[in-house]
């Protein structure tokens, strides 16, 4: 089989029927196991297949792409870089999207190998075409180009080359193609800037990153929405947050939140601003962020108490993120002009939406409630447990019955969401007392028939697992119930009790 592939490849340039030859080659290539192909691939000459890409026949081009994908995948990236970089460069100019994707994918493989990348860095024309690919009309090609260029900039040499002379000029020229393409360049620059302080320094010096930050507070509302998302990605790194703070960007974003009431279009970008601060609090310090930018948390509360479902959902998600850490819980406890009463009022509102909102919002509320209510065993101080209990009771007049009702519904998302809430509080003594005092709750826990699918059974099993590992369960539930929970855990989530049958004489 390998010899026939060699013969077909050698005969391709002067072949009278290239389509038939390519079909034969494709069949042979796909028939060979990949380990065998890897052994033979370095000896094969693929120039003939690359040359047939220039033909106008779509089937011919498609066959060439399939064959090259198979062969190139079997070759070491260093071999590809040294022997086919000119062919890959020409392929980047090809009118067919599949050919350009093939070339960019191979460049992506090459730049992941430090030895092979040297070959790419020495080919300025190929890199220029990679930059130009960002401005193409095919988003898939542009995305692959961004990914590969980002990896190239991961090396000091690649970083210096990309933001030096010719390539930087090409980047700026591509930005002028359209607003959409400009955002793609911003995306590339933010990806690179997030890697290290050194890469951020290059991006800032290029003037592209400062231009992005200027557009963040510009007059174009839709541009502002896109820029906020990109800046949020940069804020995920320590050096990125420091840079944004030094440039006054965080203060400017906070001012946008403050001024949102006077802007009729603020609904378009406000969710992004709130997510920005939510992510900032998650990776930094909830207390520092909420104390330094009090308008952020007040805006979240206002959104949660409003009437617009989209805003409510963003507020609920943000509170779930804030309340997932102990520090965040303490911030919520102290927040608001009226102290903790503001949060309790908002949390009660979340409980209302969990009962009565659209299904998607109900699920998000349940996720947020479970994040906020969870306390690790090491944090079970009297004050924190009392705080958690007061929060839980604020959700409804009868919170246990409320979540029991949701857990009995046939919708898996709500069923599992309610079980997740029970699991979040299951290691807290006050919650265990509420469980055991709730009529039929123990029977519900050990009844597998009420869990209609795998996800529900797994969620129930997590609840049981938390209960049997909690220190107070045996005392609060009593020995009999505790042993039933241990038996359930031992049997596993999918246990089915065997039913024995007795044969009766004369029965069919």
XYZ file of C-alpha atoms in Angstrom:
508
model
C 0.000 0.000 0.000
C 2.810 2.430 0.950
C 4.635 1.794 -2.361
C 1.498 2.554 -4.356
C 1.124 5.863 -2.521
C 4.737 6.694 -3.424
C 4.119 5.855 -7.074
C 0.930 7.918 -7.275
C 2.610 10.924 -5.653
C 5.559 10.786 -8.030
C 3.252 10.571 -11.033
C 0.906 13.407 -10.018
C 2.621 16.375 -11.774
C 2.170 14.946 -15.285
C -0.920 12.859 -14.626
C -3.545 12.819 -17.419
C -6.446 12.199 -15.009
C -5.562 13.968 -11.729
C -9.044 13.432 -10.264
C -8.804 9.678 -10.547
C -5.265 9.707 -9.175
C -6.349 11.823 -6.216
C -9.292 9.547 -5.483
C -6.935 6.564 -5.438
C -4.490 8.444 -3.244
C -7.207 9.466 -0.795
C -8.458 5.879 -0.468
C -4.939 4.574 0.060
C -4.019 7.283 2.558
C -7.144 6.789 4.672
C -6.724 3.021 4.590
C -3.263 3.149 6.121
C -3.124 3.086 9.933
C -1.710 6.356 11.283
C 1.357 4.700 12.926
C 2.307 3.183 9.573
C 1.679 6.465 7.820
C 3.936 8.263 10.306
C 6.765 5.874 9.416
C 6.377 6.444 5.668
C 5.310 10.109 5.596
C 8.797 11.712 5.785
C 9.760 9.874 2.566
C 6.703 11.052 0.638
C 6.836 14.073 -1.681
C 3.702 16.210 -1.307
C 4.646 19.014 -3.700
C 2.500 17.454 -6.431
C -0.605 17.501 -4.223
C 0.032 21.136 -3.273
C 0.416 22.055 -6.959
C -3.040 20.619 -7.768
C -4.636 23.006 -5.255
C -4.348 25.710 -7.904
C -6.883 23.939 -10.118
C -10.356 25.417 -10.379
C -12.190 22.101 -9.933
C -13.853 22.041 -6.494
C -13.701 18.258 -6.188
C -9.997 18.354 -7.016
C -9.350 20.979 -4.358
C -11.433 19.058 -1.802
C -9.517 15.835 -2.485
C -6.187 17.656 -2.151
C -7.205 19.156 1.178
C -8.305 15.780 2.575
C -5.081 14.100 1.443
C -2.847 16.878 2.770
C -4.653 16.933 6.114
C -3.966 13.211 6.474
C -0.318 13.338 5.402
C 0.667 16.552 7.190
C -0.884 15.329 10.445
C 1.478 12.347 10.236
C 4.544 14.568 9.817
C 6.597 16.189 12.543
C 5.991 19.985 12.676
C 9.703 20.624 12.142
C 9.601 18.591 8.910
C 6.533 20.489 7.710
C 8.133 23.854 8.495
C 11.385 23.061 6.704
C 9.942 21.370 3.635
C 6.546 22.972 2.970
C 6.587 26.532 4.317
C 6.480 28.024 0.801
C 3.528 25.803 -0.126
C 1.748 26.829 3.059
C 2.407 30.484 2.289
C 0.843 30.131 -1.174
C -2.105 28.251 0.330
C -2.852 31.255 2.550
C -3.721 33.230 -0.617
C -6.058 30.533 -1.963
C -9.665 31.616 -2.687
C -11.108 28.456 -1.060
C -11.691 28.690 2.699
C -10.808 25.025 3.285
C -7.344 25.516 1.775
C -6.618 28.598 3.897
C -7.827 26.758 6.990
C -5.515 23.855 6.164
C -2.536 26.195 5.903
C -3.321 28.132 9.074
C -3.919 24.922 11.018
C -0.464 23.716 10.010
C 1.083 27.022 11.004
C -0.692 26.571 14.346
C 0.991 23.164 14.757
C 4.359 24.607 13.814
C 4.299 27.497 16.274
C 3.602 25.105 19.146
C 7.037 23.590 18.516
C 9.921 25.864 19.529
C 12.334 24.377 16.984
C 9.830 24.574 14.137
C 8.733 28.108 15.026
C 12.155 29.457 14.052
C 11.330 28.592 10.448
C 8.140 30.656 10.646
C 9.820 33.628 12.307
C 12.308 33.717 9.447
C 9.498 33.922 6.877
C 8.190 37.482 7.061
C 5.916 37.091 4.019
C 4.079 34.182 5.594
C 3.575 36.162 8.796
C 2.259 39.127 6.804
C -0.283 36.895 5.137
C -1.300 35.533 8.540
C -1.993 39.103 9.663
C -3.950 39.819 6.480
C -6.018 36.696 7.127
C -7.516 38.458 10.153
C -9.182 40.842 7.731
C -10.720 38.163 5.513
C -14.434 37.603 5.097
C -14.342 34.115 6.661
C -14.552 34.243 10.437
C -13.209 30.691 10.809
C -10.017 31.635 8.962
C -9.672 34.843 10.976
C -10.101 32.991 14.280
C -7.417 30.461 13.366
C -5.075 33.279 12.328
C -5.642 35.077 15.645
C -4.956 31.875 17.562
C -1.715 31.154 15.675
C -0.428 34.736 15.891
C -1.175 34.753 19.611
C 0.968 31.646 20.046
C 3.746 33.181 17.947
C 3.757 36.187 20.280
C 4.219 33.777 23.185
C 7.954 33.751 22.479
C 10.131 36.846 23.026
C 11.321 36.730 19.417
C 7.796 36.378 18.070
C 6.530 39.178 20.300
C 9.223 41.543 19.098
C 8.661 40.583 15.472
C 4.872 40.981 15.595
C 5.029 44.422 17.184
C 8.023 45.618 15.239
C 8.118 47.595 11.981
C 6.452 45.848 9.049
C 4.069 43.502 10.875
C 2.809 46.244 13.190
C 2.091 48.377 10.125
C 0.174 45.466 8.614
C -1.844 45.088 11.815
C -2.785 48.762 11.758
C -3.701 48.571 8.079
C -5.939 45.565 8.681
C -7.737 47.440 11.447
C -8.926 49.965 8.882
C -10.814 47.337 6.858
C -13.964 47.502 9.004
C -15.220 47.780 12.575
C -15.549 44.004 12.778
C -11.937 43.470 11.729
C -10.761 46.135 14.168
C -12.415 44.167 16.970
C -10.574 41.047 15.796
C -7.247 42.856 16.094
C -8.247 44.063 19.551
C -9.056 40.454 20.468
C -5.578 39.375 19.317
C -3.859 42.173 21.222
C -5.782 41.455 24.445
C -4.938 37.739 24.199
C -1.266 38.623 23.849
C -1.330 41.307 26.558
C -2.819 38.862 29.061
C 0.177 36.519 28.792
C 2.785 38.511 30.749
C 3.825 42.020 31.827
C 6.352 42.029 28.998
C 3.739 41.225 26.365
C 1.419 43.861 27.857
C 4.221 46.398 27.546
C 4.601 45.655 23.822
C 0.829 45.886 23.274
C 0.640 49.207 25.103
C 3.584 50.616 23.145
C 1.932 49.606 19.864
C -0.851 52.157 20.543
C -3.448 49.490 19.673
C -4.282 48.688 23.293
C -4.639 52.365 24.264
C -6.937 52.829 21.266
C -9.136 50.007 22.564
C -9.323 51.644 25.981
C -10.307 54.974 24.437
C -13.166 53.342 22.560
C -14.396 51.880 25.845
C -15.722 55.277 26.890
C -16.473 56.615 23.424
C -19.834 57.675 22.031
C -20.564 54.479 20.097
C -22.613 52.310 22.446
C -22.206 49.066 20.452
C -18.435 49.543 20.322
C -18.496 50.083 24.081
C -20.235 46.728 24.595
C -17.557 44.866 22.644
C -14.693 46.716 24.320
C -16.000 45.971 27.821
C -15.894 42.228 27.073
C -12.282 42.486 25.908
C -11.166 44.592 28.862
C -12.804 42.046 31.186
C -10.540 39.354 29.718
C -7.479 41.535 30.366
C -8.593 42.166 33.955
C -8.357 38.435 34.610
C -4.588 38.813 35.126
C -2.823 40.683 37.927
C -0.634 42.706 35.569
C -3.689 43.473 33.445
C -5.630 44.791 36.459
C -2.671 46.889 37.530
C -2.392 48.398 34.066
C -6.115 49.167 33.873
C -5.996 50.804 37.300
C -2.940 52.875 36.342
C -4.682 54.060 33.190
C -7.768 55.042 35.192
C -9.938 52.582 33.246
C -11.550 50.962 36.294
C -12.590 54.387 37.587
C -13.999 55.270 34.170
C -16.019 52.057 34.050
C -17.368 52.816 37.520
C -18.367 56.301 36.314
C -20.273 54.685 33.442
C -22.200 52.632 36.006
C -22.962 55.752 38.037
C -24.165 57.633 34.965
C -26.227 54.771 33.542
C -29.530 56.250 34.758
C -29.128 59.264 32.500
C -28.222 57.228 29.414
C -31.222 55.722 27.549
C -28.909 53.165 25.906
C -27.231 51.988 29.108
C -29.208 48.733 29.011
C -26.979 47.639 26.137
C -23.683 47.948 27.976
C -24.611 47.900 31.678
C -24.638 44.076 31.961
C -21.072 44.023 30.611
C -19.929 46.656 33.116
C -21.455 44.719 36.011
C -19.849 41.471 34.804
C -16.524 43.326 34.618
C -16.678 44.261 38.295
C -18.042 40.842 39.220
C -15.045 39.159 37.614
C -12.761 41.732 39.208
C -14.130 40.906 42.657
C -13.781 37.178 42.014
C -10.079 37.315 41.029
C -9.113 40.141 43.357
C -10.927 40.882 46.636
C -14.705 41.277 46.992
C -14.247 43.548 49.989
C -11.729 45.849 48.327
C -13.703 46.099 45.084
C -17.064 46.711 46.783
C -15.624 49.223 49.246
C -13.595 51.105 46.630
C -16.390 51.057 44.039
C -19.638 51.102 46.071
C -21.664 52.089 42.998
C -21.068 48.609 41.602
C -22.884 46.675 44.350
C -25.644 49.262 44.620
C -26.245 48.924 40.883
C -26.407 45.131 41.247
C -29.053 45.490 43.939
C -31.027 47.951 41.815
C -30.944 45.546 38.873
C -32.041 42.609 41.056
C -35.020 44.605 42.316
C -35.971 45.875 38.862
C -38.432 44.499 36.340
C -36.214 43.653 33.343
C -35.490 39.935 33.176
C -32.113 40.341 31.451
C -30.854 42.727 34.127
C -32.237 40.557 36.919
C -30.379 37.538 35.519
C -27.043 39.406 35.387
C -27.561 40.707 38.935
C -28.417 37.231 40.235
C -25.330 35.708 38.574
C -23.133 38.472 39.998
C -24.460 38.019 43.530
C -23.863 34.285 43.185
C -20.238 34.961 42.271
C -19.761 37.466 45.092
C -21.405 35.200 47.660
C -19.408 32.119 46.715
C -16.476 33.148 48.959
C -16.493 33.793 52.691
C -15.208 37.323 52.155
C -17.971 37.946 49.639
C -20.646 36.686 52.047
C -19.383 39.086 54.689
C -19.494 41.954 52.189
C -23.111 41.116 51.356
C -23.968 40.911 55.041
C -22.674 44.444 55.662
C -23.737 46.038 52.379
C -26.313 48.691 51.648
C -27.339 51.904 53.318
C -29.555 49.917 55.640
C -26.850 47.397 56.458
C -27.722 43.773 55.923
C -31.408 44.607 55.461
C -30.736 45.641 51.855
C -29.250 42.278 50.997
C -31.992 40.372 52.808
C -34.559 42.301 50.804
C -32.759 41.472 47.563
C -32.309 37.827 48.570
C -36.027 37.595 49.286
C -36.607 38.938 45.786
C -34.333 36.221 44.381
C -36.442 33.657 46.228
C -39.534 35.141 44.552
C -37.923 34.814 41.099
C -36.864 31.247 41.914
C -40.539 30.404 42.461
C -42.247 32.498 39.809
C -39.789 33.576 37.126
C -39.190 32.147 33.645
C -37.496 28.744 33.768
C -34.038 30.034 32.771
C -34.128 32.734 35.451
C -35.376 30.232 38.056
C -32.395 27.976 37.329
C -29.971 30.913 37.625
C -31.572 31.906 40.926
C -31.188 28.373 42.283
C -27.512 28.332 41.268
C -26.929 31.680 42.961
C -28.767 30.628 46.122
C -26.697 27.444 46.416
C -23.438 29.400 45.960
C -24.417 32.005 48.540
C -25.734 29.493 51.089
C -22.771 27.105 51.065
C -20.424 27.233 54.057
C -17.325 24.999 54.203
C -17.087 22.995 57.461
C -14.096 25.074 58.645
C -16.262 28.228 58.543
C -19.023 26.938 60.823
C -18.818 29.651 63.474
C -21.936 30.566 65.410
C -22.138 33.980 63.706
C -21.824 32.606 60.187
C -24.314 29.813 60.796
C -26.809 32.304 62.239
C -26.241 34.549 59.223
C -26.830 31.660 56.796
C -30.002 30.618 58.583
C -31.409 34.153 58.496
C -30.657 34.372 54.771
C -32.345 31.056 54.067
C -35.457 31.987 56.015
C -35.705 35.280 54.114
C -36.230 33.402 50.825
C -39.797 32.377 51.657
C -42.261 31.919 54.491
C -41.668 28.188 54.106
C -38.320 27.761 52.301
C -38.034 23.991 52.837
C -41.445 23.401 51.272
C -40.592 25.806 48.449
C -37.500 23.854 47.405
C -39.244 20.499 48.020
C -41.913 21.616 45.566
C -39.289 22.518 42.951
C -37.480 19.224 43.480
C -40.747 17.391 42.768
C -41.215 19.044 39.388
C -40.531 17.063 36.197
C -38.129 19.655 34.753
C -34.563 18.327 35.274
C -32.992 21.804 35.551
C -35.309 22.827 38.395
C -35.217 19.389 40.014
C -31.396 19.387 40.126
C -31.231 23.076 41.035
C -33.387 22.548 44.123
C -31.321 19.504 45.138
C -28.210 21.645 44.736
C -29.627 24.131 47.253
C -30.311 21.323 49.744
C -26.771 20.038 49.187
C -25.317 23.516 49.832
C -26.888 23.714 53.295
C -26.791 19.998 54.191
C -23.678 20.248 56.381
C -25.148 23.047 58.560
C -26.815 21.974 61.792
C -29.735 24.442 61.563
C -30.548 23.188 58.046
C -30.442 19.564 59.165
C -32.960 20.392 61.892
C -35.227 21.992 59.303
C -34.880 18.902 57.114
C -35.749 16.416 59.809
C -38.639 18.614 61.026
C -40.079 18.799 57.511
C -42.701 16.004 57.184
C -41.696 13.372 54.660
C -38.307 14.900 53.902
C -36.325 11.865 55.035
C -38.515 9.569 52.935
C -37.958 11.886 49.953
C -34.182 11.699 50.332
C -34.001 7.908 50.236
C -36.686 7.473 47.541
C -34.909 6.899 44.205
C -38.185 6.663 42.269
C -38.719 10.453 42.437
C -35.505 11.133 40.503
C -36.401 10.690 36.825
C -32.977 10.801 35.125
C -29.256 10.297 35.647
C -28.520 13.949 36.494
C -31.246 13.947 39.144
C -29.993 10.696 40.665
C -26.441 12.080 40.748
C -27.665 15.298 42.391
C -29.570 13.331 45.050
C -26.488 11.188 45.697
C -24.378 14.350 46.261
C -26.895 15.472 48.874
C -26.706 12.134 50.665
C -22.906 12.170 50.493
C -22.725 15.594 52.161
C -25.159 14.497 54.859
C -23.302 11.343 55.854
C -19.974 13.196 56.024
C -21.334 16.084 58.118
C -20.371 15.815 61.802
C -23.815 16.696 63.140
C -25.959 14.407 60.964
C -26.049 11.351 63.245
C -27.026 13.489 66.237
C -29.653 15.599 64.459
C -31.205 12.882 62.276
C -30.985 10.077 64.798
C -29.287 6.732 64.424
C -32.054 5.025 62.416
C -32.242 7.721 59.742
C -28.462 8.044 59.645
C -28.098 4.308 58.947
C -30.656 4.599 56.113
C -28.556 7.395 54.567
C -25.404 5.289 54.860
C -27.147 2.353 53.195
C -28.293 4.635 50.342
C -24.709 5.887 49.916
C -23.288 2.369 49.999
C -25.745 1.156 47.337
C -24.937 4.044 45.010
C -27.140 6.425 42.998
C -28.497 3.856 40.515
C -29.342 0.974 42.852
C -32.519 -0.933 41.970
C -33.980 -3.242 44.583
C -34.450 -6.750 43.255
C -38.046 -8.001 43.244
C -38.430 -11.742 43.770
C -41.325 -13.607 42.104
C -42.996 -16.786 43.334
C -44.219 -19.284 40.746
C -47.829 -20.372 41.163
C -48.936 -23.734 39.789
C -51.108 -23.324 36.748
C -50.006 -19.756 36.044
C -48.901 -18.951 32.508
